[in-house]
Tab-separated table of C-alpha atoms in Angstrom:
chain	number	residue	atom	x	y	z
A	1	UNK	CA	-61.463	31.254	4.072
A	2	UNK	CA	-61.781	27.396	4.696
A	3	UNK	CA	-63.559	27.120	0.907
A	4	UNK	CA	-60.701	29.210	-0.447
A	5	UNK	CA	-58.467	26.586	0.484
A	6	UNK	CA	-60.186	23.885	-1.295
A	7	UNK	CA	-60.278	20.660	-0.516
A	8	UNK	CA	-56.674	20.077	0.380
A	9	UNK	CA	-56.428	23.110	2.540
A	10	UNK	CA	-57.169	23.265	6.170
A	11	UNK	CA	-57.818	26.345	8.379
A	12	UNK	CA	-56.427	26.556	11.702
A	13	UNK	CA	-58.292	28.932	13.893
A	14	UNK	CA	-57.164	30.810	16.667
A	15	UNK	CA	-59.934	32.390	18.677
A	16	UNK	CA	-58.131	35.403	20.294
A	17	UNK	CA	-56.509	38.659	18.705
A	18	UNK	CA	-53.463	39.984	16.860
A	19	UNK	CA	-51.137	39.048	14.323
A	20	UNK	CA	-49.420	36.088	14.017
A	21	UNK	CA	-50.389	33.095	16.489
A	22	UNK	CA	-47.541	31.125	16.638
A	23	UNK	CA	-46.423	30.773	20.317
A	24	UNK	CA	-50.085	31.867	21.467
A	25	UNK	CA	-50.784	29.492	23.926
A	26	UNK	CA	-49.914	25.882	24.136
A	27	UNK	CA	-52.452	25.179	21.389
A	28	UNK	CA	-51.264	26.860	19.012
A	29	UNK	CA	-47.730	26.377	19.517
A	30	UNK	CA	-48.053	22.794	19.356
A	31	UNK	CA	-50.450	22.025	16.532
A	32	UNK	CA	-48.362	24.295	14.281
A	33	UNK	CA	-44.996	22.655	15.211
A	34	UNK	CA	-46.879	19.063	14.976
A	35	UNK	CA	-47.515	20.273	11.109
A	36	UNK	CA	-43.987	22.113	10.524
A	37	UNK	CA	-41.919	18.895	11.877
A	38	UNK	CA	-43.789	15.772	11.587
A	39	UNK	CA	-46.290	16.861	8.561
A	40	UNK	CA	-49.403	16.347	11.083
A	41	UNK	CA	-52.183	18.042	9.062
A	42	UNK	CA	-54.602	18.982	12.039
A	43	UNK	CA	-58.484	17.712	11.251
A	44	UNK	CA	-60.733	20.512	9.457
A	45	UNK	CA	-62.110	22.768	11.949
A	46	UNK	CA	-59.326	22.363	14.567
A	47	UNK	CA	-59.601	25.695	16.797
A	48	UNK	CA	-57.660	27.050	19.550
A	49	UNK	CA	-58.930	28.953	22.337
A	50	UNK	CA	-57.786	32.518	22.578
A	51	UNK	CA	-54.781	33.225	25.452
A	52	UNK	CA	-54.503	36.563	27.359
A	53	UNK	CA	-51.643	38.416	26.573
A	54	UNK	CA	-49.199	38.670	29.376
């Protein structure tokens, strides 16, 4: 997926299960509101680990 991107594009991987990730864990919740508010891109290959469900 991270070549269909291209060179602009950058994958953020979550390591668990399910759809959608958002609100999976502090890791996730964070870089992803880090991109939506203050335009952080994360660095290529930024993964989260996965979170059991509760």
């Amino acid at each position: 997926m991270q070549q269909q991107l291209g060179r602009y594009g950058v994958l953020l991987t979550y390591q668990g299960w399910g759809h959608g990730s958002y609100g999976k864990g502090p890791c996730m919740h964070t870089t992803i509101d880090n991109y939506l508010i203050d335009k952080d891109v994360p660095k290529r290959g930024t993964s989260c680990p996965a979170v059991m469900p509760a």
